[in-house]
Coordinates of C-alpha atoms and ligand atoms in Angstrom, one line a residue:
M1 CA -21.9 57.8 -4.0
R2 CA -20.0 55.5 -6.3
F3 CA -20.1 52.0 -7.4
T4 CA -17.4 50.2 -9.3
K5 CA -17.9 47.5 -11.7
R6 CA -16.8 44.8 -9.4
W7 CA -20.2 45.1 -7.7
L8 CA -21.9 44.7 -11.0
L9 CA -20.2 41.6 -12.4
P10 CA -23.3 39.5 -12.4
G11 CA -26.3 40.8 -14.3
I12 CA -28.6 40.3 -11.4
F13 CA -26.8 42.8 -9.3
A14 CA -26.4 45.2 -12.2
L15 CA -30.2 45.4 -12.0
M16 CA -30.5 45.4 -8.2
L17 CA -27.9 48.2 -7.9
A18 CA -29.3 50.2 -10.7
G19 CA -30.5 53.6 -9.7
V20 CA -28.4 54.2 -6.7
S21 CA -25.2 53.1 -8.3
T22 CA -24.0 56.3 -10.0
F23 CA -23.7 59.2 -7.6
T24 CA -20.2 60.3 -8.5
V25 CA -19.4 63.6 -10.0
R26 CA -18.6 61.7 -13.1
G27 CA -20.0 58.4 -14.2
Q28 CA -18.0 55.2 -14.6
T29 CA -19.0 55.3 -18.2
P30 CA -18.5 58.5 -20.1
A31 CA -20.5 61.3 -18.5
A32 CA -23.9 62.4 -20.0
P33 CA -27.8 63.8 -20.6
Q34 CA -30.9 65.4 -21.7
A35 CA -32.2 69.0 -21.6
S36 CA -31.8 70.4 -18.2
T37 CA -35.0 69.9 -16.2
V38 CA -34.5 73.1 -14.2
P39 CA -35.1 76.3 -16.0
V40 CA -31.9 78.1 -16.7
Q41 CA -31.7 81.5 -14.9
S42 CA -30.8 83.9 -17.6
T43 CA -28.4 86.7 -16.7
A44 CA -28.2 90.0 -18.6
A45 CA -25.1 89.4 -20.6
Q46 CA -24.7 85.9 -22.1
P47 CA -21.7 84.8 -24.1
A48 CA -22.1 84.2 -27.8
A49 CA -24.0 81.1 -28.6
S50 CA -21.2 79.7 -30.7
Q51 CA -18.9 79.5 -27.7
Q52 CA -19.5 76.2 -26.0
A53 CA -19.2 76.1 -22.2
Y54 CA -17.2 72.9 -22.4
S55 CA -14.6 72.8 -25.2
L56 CA -11.4 71.0 -26.0
P57 CA -8.4 72.0 -28.1
P58 CA -8.5 70.4 -31.6
D59 CA -6.1 67.5 -30.9
K60 CA -7.9 66.5 -27.7
L61 CA -11.3 66.9 -29.4
A62 CA -10.3 64.4 -32.1
K63 CA -9.2 61.9 -29.4
A64 CA -12.3 62.5 -27.3
I65 CA -14.6 61.7 -30.2
A66 CA -12.7 58.6 -31.2
L67 CA -12.4 57.3 -27.6
S68 CA -16.0 58.0 -26.8
R69 CA -17.1 56.0 -29.8
I70 CA -15.0 53.0 -28.6
R71 CA -16.3 53.4 -25.0
N72 CA -19.9 53.5 -26.1
I73 CA -19.6 50.4 -28.4
L74 CA -17.8 48.5 -25.6
D75 CA -20.5 49.4 -23.2
I76 CA -23.4 48.2 -25.3
V77 CA -21.6 45.2 -26.7
G78 CA -20.5 44.2 -23.2
S79 CA -24.1 44.2 -22.0
L80 CA -25.3 42.2 -25.0
W81 CA -22.4 39.8 -24.8
Q82 CA -23.3 38.9 -21.3
I83 CA -26.8 38.0 -22.4
V84 CA -25.4 36.0 -25.3
V85 CA -23.1 34.0 -23.1
I86 CA -25.8 33.0 -20.6
W87 CA -28.0 32.1 -23.5
L88 CA -25.3 30.0 -25.1
L89 CA -24.6 28.2 -21.8
L90 CA -28.2 27.2 -21.7
A91 CA -28.8 26.5 -25.4
S92 CA -25.7 24.4 -25.7
R93 CA -26.8 22.4 -22.6
F94 CA -23.4 23.2 -21.1
A95 CA -25.1 24.5 -18.0
Q96 CA -27.1 21.3 -17.6
G97 CA -24.0 19.1 -18.2
L98 CA -22.2 21.1 -15.6
E99 CA -24.9 20.7 -13.1
T100 CA -25.0 16.9 -13.7
E101 CA -21.3 16.6 -13.4
I102 CA -21.1 18.6 -10.2
K103 CA -23.9 16.5 -8.7
R104 CA -21.7 13.5 -9.3
I105 CA -18.7 15.0 -7.6
A106 CA -20.2 16.8 -4.6
S107 CA -23.0 15.2 -2.6
H108 CA -24.0 18.2 -0.4
R109 CA -26.6 20.5 -2.0
W110 CA -25.0 23.7 -0.9
A111 CA -21.5 22.6 -2.0
Q112 CA -23.0 21.8 -5.4
G113 CA -24.4 25.3 -5.6
V114 CA -21.1 26.9 -4.6
F115 CA -19.3 25.0 -7.4
F116 CA -21.9 25.7 -10.0
F117 CA -22.2 29.4 -9.4
A118 CA -18.4 29.8 -9.0
A119 CA -18.0 28.0 -12.3
F120 CA -20.6 30.3 -13.8
F121 CA -18.7 33.4 -12.6
I122 CA -15.4 32.1 -14.0
I123 CA -17.0 31.4 -17.3
L124 CA -18.7 34.8 -17.4
W125 CA -15.3 36.4 -16.5
L126 CA -13.3 34.5 -19.1
S127 CA -15.8 35.2 -21.8
G128 CA -15.7 38.9 -21.0
L129 CA -11.9 39.0 -20.7
P130 CA -11.2 39.9 -24.4
L131 CA -13.6 42.9 -24.3
S132 CA -12.3 44.2 -20.9
M133 CA -8.7 43.7 -22.1
Y134 CA -9.4 45.7 -25.2
G135 CA -11.0 48.4 -23.0
H136 CA -7.8 48.6 -20.9
Y137 CA -5.7 48.6 -24.0
V138 CA -7.7 51.6 -25.4
E139 CA -7.6 53.5 -22.1
R140 CA -3.9 53.0 -21.9
S141 CA -3.3 54.1 -25.5
Y142 CA -5.2 57.3 -24.8
Q143 CA -3.2 57.8 -21.6
I144 CA -6.3 57.8 -19.4
S145 CA -5.1 54.6 -17.7
V146 CA -1.5 54.3 -16.6
Q147 CA -1.9 50.9 -15.0
S148 CA 0.5 48.1 -16.0
W149 CA -1.0 45.0 -17.5
A150 CA 0.2 43.0 -14.6
G151 CA -1.5 45.3 -12.1
W152 CA -4.6 45.3 -14.2
F153 CA -4.8 41.5 -14.3
Q154 CA -4.3 41.4 -10.6
D155 CA -7.2 43.8 -10.0
D156 CA -9.4 41.9 -12.4
A157 CA -8.6 38.6 -10.8
K158 CA -9.3 40.1 -7.4
E159 CA -12.6 41.3 -8.6
L160 CA -13.5 37.8 -9.8
G161 CA -12.5 36.4 -6.4
F162 CA -14.5 39.0 -4.7
A163 CA -17.6 38.3 -6.9
I164 CA -17.3 34.6 -6.2
A165 CA -16.9 35.1 -2.4
I166 CA -19.7 37.6 -2.0
T167 CA -22.1 36.9 -4.8
T168 CA -22.2 33.1 -4.7
P169 CA -23.8 32.9 -1.3
L170 CA -26.3 35.5 -2.4
L171 CA -27.2 33.5 -5.5
L172 CA -27.5 30.4 -3.3
L173 CA -29.9 32.3 -1.2
F174 CA -32.0 33.4 -4.2
N175 CA -31.9 30.0 -5.7
W176 CA -33.1 28.5 -2.4
I177 CA -36.0 31.0 -2.3
V178 CA -37.0 29.9 -5.8
R179 CA -37.0 26.3 -4.8
R180 CA -38.8 26.9 -1.5
W181 CA -41.6 29.1 -3.0
P182 CA -41.8 28.1 -6.6
R183 CA -44.9 30.2 -7.3
R184 CA -44.2 33.3 -5.3
Y185 CA -40.5 33.3 -5.2
W186 CA -40.2 36.7 -6.8
L187 CA -41.9 38.2 -3.8
G188 CA -39.4 36.6 -1.4
A189 CA -36.5 37.7 -3.6
W190 CA -37.9 41.2 -3.6
A191 CA -38.1 41.2 0.2
V192 CA -34.5 40.2 0.8
T193 CA -33.0 42.5 -2.0
L194 CA -33.4 45.8 -0.2
P195 CA -31.7 44.8 3.1
I196 CA -28.9 43.4 1.1
L197 CA -28.5 46.7 -0.8
V198 CA -28.3 48.7 2.5
I199 CA -25.6 46.3 3.7
V200 CA -23.7 46.7 0.5
F201 CA -23.7 50.5 0.7
F202 CA -22.5 50.3 4.3
V203 CA -19.7 47.9 3.6
E204 CA -18.5 49.3 0.3
P205 CA -15.9 51.7 1.7
L206 CA -14.5 49.0 3.9
V207 CA -13.9 46.8 1.0
E208 CA -12.4 49.4 -1.3
P209 CA -8.9 49.3 0.4
L210 CA -8.6 45.8 -1.1
F211 CA -8.3 47.5 -4.4
E212 CA -7.0 51.0 -3.8
K213 CA -4.6 52.8 -1.4
Y214 CA -5.9 55.5 0.9
E215 CA -4.2 58.1 3.1
P216 CA -5.6 60.7 5.5
L217 CA -6.2 63.8 3.4
Q218 CA -5.2 65.9 6.4
A219 CA -1.6 64.7 6.3
H220 CA -1.4 65.4 2.6
N221 CA -3.3 68.6 2.1
P222 CA -4.3 70.4 5.3
A223 CA -5.3 73.5 3.3
L224 CA -7.8 71.6 1.3
V225 CA -9.2 69.9 4.4
A226 CA -9.7 73.4 5.9
D227 CA -11.6 74.5 2.8
L228 CA -13.7 71.3 2.7
E229 CA -14.8 71.9 6.2
K230 CA -16.4 75.2 5.1
V231 CA -18.5 73.2 2.7
V232 CA -19.2 70.6 5.3
E233 CA -20.5 73.3 7.6
R234 CA -22.6 75.1 5.1
T235 CA -24.2 71.9 3.8
G236 CA -24.7 70.3 7.3
T237 CA -22.9 67.2 6.1
E238 CA -21.4 65.5 9.1
I239 CA -18.0 64.5 7.8
P240 CA -15.1 65.2 10.2
P241 CA -11.5 65.6 8.8
S242 CA -10.7 62.1 10.1
R243 CA -13.1 60.8 7.5
M244 CA -11.5 62.6 4.6
Y245 CA -9.2 60.4 2.5
L246 CA -6.8 60.8 -0.3
M247 CA -6.9 57.9 -2.8
K248 CA -3.7 57.0 -4.7
A249 CA -5.5 57.0 -8.0
S250 CA -2.3 58.2 -9.8
L251 CA -1.0 54.6 -9.7
K252 CA -3.7 53.7 -12.1
T253 CA -5.2 56.7 -14.0
N254 CA -4.8 60.2 -15.1
G255 CA -8.5 60.8 -14.6
L256 CA -10.0 63.1 -11.9
N257 CA -12.6 62.3 -9.3
A258 CA -13.8 62.9 -5.8
Y259 CA -16.8 61.4 -4.1
V260 CA -18.6 60.7 -0.9
T261 CA -19.3 57.0 -0.1
G262 CA -20.7 54.8 2.6
I263 CA -23.6 55.5 5.0
G264 CA -23.8 56.2 8.7
A265 CA -20.6 55.1 10.4
T266 CA -18.8 54.4 7.2
K267 CA -19.6 57.7 5.5
R268 CA -16.5 59.4 4.1
I269 CA -15.1 61.7 1.4
V270 CA -12.5 60.4 -1.0
V271 CA -10.4 62.8 -3.2
W272 CA -8.2 61.2 -5.8
D273 CA -4.6 62.3 -5.6
T274 CA -4.8 63.1 -9.4
T275 CA -7.3 65.8 -8.4
A276 CA -6.0 67.3 -5.1
G277 CA -3.2 69.7 -6.0
R278 CA -3.8 69.3 -9.8
I279 CA -6.9 71.4 -10.2
P280 CA -7.6 74.5 -8.0
N281 CA -9.1 73.7 -4.6
D282 CA -12.2 75.8 -5.5
E283 CA -13.1 73.3 -8.1
I284 CA -12.6 70.4 -5.7
L285 CA -14.9 72.2 -3.3
F286 CA -17.6 72.3 -6.1
I287 CA -17.1 68.6 -6.8
F288 CA -17.4 67.9 -3.1
A289 CA -20.4 70.1 -2.7
H290 CA -22.1 68.2 -5.5
E291 CA -21.5 65.0 -3.6
C292 CA -22.8 66.5 -0.4
G293 CA -25.9 67.3 -2.5
H294 CA -26.6 63.6 -3.0
Y295 CA -26.6 63.1 0.8
V296 CA -28.4 66.2 1.8
L297 CA -31.1 65.7 -0.8
N298 CA -31.5 62.1 0.3
H299 CA -30.8 60.6 -3.1
L300 CA -29.8 57.3 -1.6
P301 CA -33.0 56.7 0.3
K302 CA -35.1 58.1 -2.5
G303 CA -33.3 55.9 -5.0
M304 CA -33.9 52.9 -2.8
A305 CA -37.6 53.7 -2.3
L306 CA -38.1 54.0 -6.0
M307 CA -36.2 50.9 -6.6
A308 CA -38.2 49.0 -4.0
E309 CA -41.4 50.0 -5.9
S310 CA -40.1 49.2 -9.3
L311 CA -38.3 46.0 -8.4
F312 CA -41.6 44.7 -7.2
F313 CA -42.9 44.8 -10.7
I314 CA -39.6 44.0 -12.3
Y315 CA -39.2 40.8 -10.3
W316 CA -42.7 39.9 -11.1
F317 CA -42.2 40.5 -14.8
C318 CA -38.9 38.6 -14.8
A319 CA -40.7 35.6 -13.2
Q320 CA -43.2 35.6 -16.0
F321 CA -40.5 36.0 -18.6
A322 CA -38.5 33.2 -17.1
A323 CA -41.6 30.9 -16.9
W324 CA -42.2 31.6 -20.6
M325 CA -38.6 30.7 -21.5
V326 CA -38.8 27.5 -19.5
A327 CA -42.1 26.6 -21.3
R328 CA -40.6 27.5 -24.7
F329 CA -37.0 26.2 -24.4
G330 CA -36.9 24.3 -21.1
V331 CA -36.9 20.8 -22.5
R332 CA -34.3 21.6 -25.1
W333 CA -32.1 23.3 -22.5
G334 CA -32.5 20.7 -19.8
A335 CA -34.0 23.4 -17.6
T336 CA -37.6 22.5 -16.9
D337 CA -37.4 23.5 -13.2
L338 CA -36.5 27.1 -12.3
G339 CA -35.5 25.9 -8.8
S340 CA -32.6 23.8 -10.3
R341 CA -29.2 25.4 -10.8
T342 CA -29.6 25.4 -14.6
G343 CA -33.2 26.7 -14.2
F344 CA -31.8 29.5 -12.1
L345 CA -29.6 30.6 -15.0
V346 CA -32.8 31.0 -17.0
L347 CA -34.0 33.4 -14.4
L348 CA -30.6 35.2 -14.4
C349 CA -30.9 35.4 -18.2
A350 CA -34.4 37.0 -17.9
I351 CA -33.1 39.5 -15.3
T352 CA -30.1 40.4 -17.5
V353 CA -32.3 41.0 -20.5
V354 CA -34.8 43.1 -18.6
G355 CA -31.9 45.0 -16.9
F356 CA -30.4 45.9 -20.2
A357 CA -33.8 47.1 -21.5
L358 CA -34.3 49.2 -18.5
E359 CA -30.9 50.9 -18.6
P360 CA -32.3 54.1 -20.2
V361 CA -34.9 54.4 -17.4
D362 CA -32.3 53.9 -14.8
N363 CA -30.0 56.4 -16.4
G364 CA -32.7 58.9 -16.9
L365 CA -33.5 58.9 -13.1
S366 CA -29.8 59.1 -12.3
R367 CA -29.3 62.1 -14.6
H368 CA -32.2 63.8 -12.8
F369 CA -30.4 63.2 -9.4
E370 CA -27.1 64.3 -10.8
H371 CA -28.5 67.5 -12.1
Q372 CA -30.0 68.3 -8.7
A373 CA -26.7 67.7 -7.1
D374 CA -25.0 70.1 -9.6
V375 CA -27.5 72.8 -8.6
F376 CA -27.0 72.1 -5.0
G377 CA -23.2 72.0 -5.4
Q378 CA -23.1 75.3 -7.1
E379 CA -25.3 76.9 -4.5
A380 CA -23.3 75.4 -1.7
I381 CA -20.1 77.1 -2.7
H382 CA -21.7 80.5 -3.0
G383 CA -19.9 82.7 -0.5
I384 CA -17.1 80.3 -0.2
V385 CA -15.5 80.7 -3.6
P386 CA -15.5 84.1 -5.4
D387 CA -17.4 83.1 -8.5
P388 CA -19.4 79.8 -8.3
Q389 CA -20.4 80.0 -12.0
K390 CA -16.8 80.2 -13.2
T391 CA -15.6 77.6 -10.7
A392 CA -18.2 75.0 -11.8
V393 CA -17.6 75.6 -15.5
A394 CA -13.8 75.3 -14.9
A395 CA -14.4 72.1 -12.9
F396 CA -16.4 70.5 -15.7
N397 CA -13.8 71.5 -18.3
D398 CA -11.1 70.0 -16.2
L399 CA -13.0 66.8 -15.6
G400 CA -14.0 66.5 -19.3
K401 CA -10.4 67.1 -20.4
A402 CA -8.9 64.6 -18.0
W403 CA -11.4 61.8 -19.1
L404 CA -11.6 63.0 -22.7
D405 CA -15.4 63.4 -22.6
D406 CA -17.0 64.0 -26.0
P407 CA -18.3 67.6 -26.1
N408 CA -21.1 66.7 -28.5
P409 CA -22.3 63.1 -27.8
S410 CA -25.3 61.8 -29.8
P411 CA -28.6 62.2 -28.2
F412 CA -29.3 58.5 -28.4
I413 CA -26.1 57.6 -26.7
E414 CA -26.9 60.1 -23.9
F415 CA -30.4 58.7 -23.5
W416 CA -29.2 55.1 -23.3
L417 CA -25.9 55.1 -21.6
Y418 CA -25.3 58.3 -19.7
S419 CA -25.7 58.2 -16.0
H420 CA -24.8 61.9 -15.8
P421 CA -25.8 64.8 -18.0
S422 CA -23.2 65.3 -20.6
T423 CA -20.2 67.5 -19.6
Q424 CA -21.4 70.0 -22.2
Q425 CA -24.9 70.2 -20.7
R426 CA -23.6 70.5 -17.2
A427 CA -21.1 73.2 -18.0
E428 CA -23.7 75.2 -20.0
F429 CA -26.1 75.0 -17.1
A430 CA -23.4 76.1 -14.6
E431 CA -22.4 79.0 -16.8
H432 CA -25.9 80.5 -16.7
Y433 CA -27.0 79.5 -13.2
D434 CA -26.9 82.4 -10.9
P435 CA -30.0 82.4 -8.7
W436 CA -28.7 85.3 -6.6
A437 CA -28.6 87.7 -9.6
N438 CA -31.1 90.5 -9.2
G439 CA -31.9 89.7 -5.6
G440 CA -33.2 86.2 -6.2
R441 CA -32.6 83.2 -3.9
G442 CA -31.3 79.7 -4.5
K443 CA -33.3 76.6 -4.7
F444 CA -31.6 75.0 -1.7
F445 CA -29.8 78.0 0.0
A446 CA -31.4 81.3 0.7
K447 CA -28.0 83.0 0.3
Ligands
ZN1 ZN1 -23.2 63.0 -8.6

């Protein structure tokens, strides 16, 4: 599964979508992790300890280290900046002024809400523009991105339009719930969040063509489709060739990726055209098998169930936190009622802060799922490719090289930001994982 940042624009959804948002073979942010949670199967002859499973040539290594530093800083500063902007909107009484002004112009309550939240998104977008522009500048200068500035702006503006069109009605709904049930609104918000999430997952692949170009994979690379079908069969993932797509990622990036997205009738596999034909098919099979793992191991429903449980407490906590903010700053901010538009921003502020604080928890869970999918993927290609260990290690090296992943990220950065175990950890695990050695059996496949 995969979620792009356009779904995450508002802090509230960053939180809601947490946990199930990161099932790609590679995170949106630099890949990442902790010690493997599954014991490494040791084989008789292991390579010398000094030889890392994932390594880069010296020139690329220097670039990867420099680029990772910038990406990490942008990631953390971006999250904090969003909190600061919402806080400033409240503390400067800009939000209250805006609400008053809109009430003067529009008479209908819903129209007022639409204007207010649309304005809020535009302000959030504008305030984040310098950071995201810098991010694009950096990715371009390291030749990860090949997208023109015009194309980039067009995409960014489209994402804003999309956020306004989809998210504004949702915020109106949540705002209405707060007004309707001022004491127990967090419970109502909790009840509607999960169905919304399921819909988002279902609809996501249908929205993607607004942003990216897709072609049937069969037309472009029938040999790869035939190979993928072997993995489909072995994993019991029901994806016919008609649901295999090639995404024209080369228009925008040199990075590699492949993923499974959607649920039920919209489920499909997407392989980037930077990947198909550029790395050996065996490696793509491993990446695909990893993705199948997310489905077969029910990571999506499990993630949702966990989220349902935790959101219950998170929403409750955010409600207390917001109530405290209103008591402490409400008069000064002109936000004495959480049910007002300005008051709702206080709640969004609380959710954004809590979401940021919970990022390591969310990422820790995600890394757990990703590691499981790695194990599953490597087992799934057993018998299909000649040497699963070698294939997986090669795939991680190719992914890491294409995205310039840091081979030795700091443990703190991994803990806080990485939705995937680091490329190094994943490659090391893959190198030593051979459950069939000495007559053993796999965790997910008997043979
Ligand atoms: Zn994954």
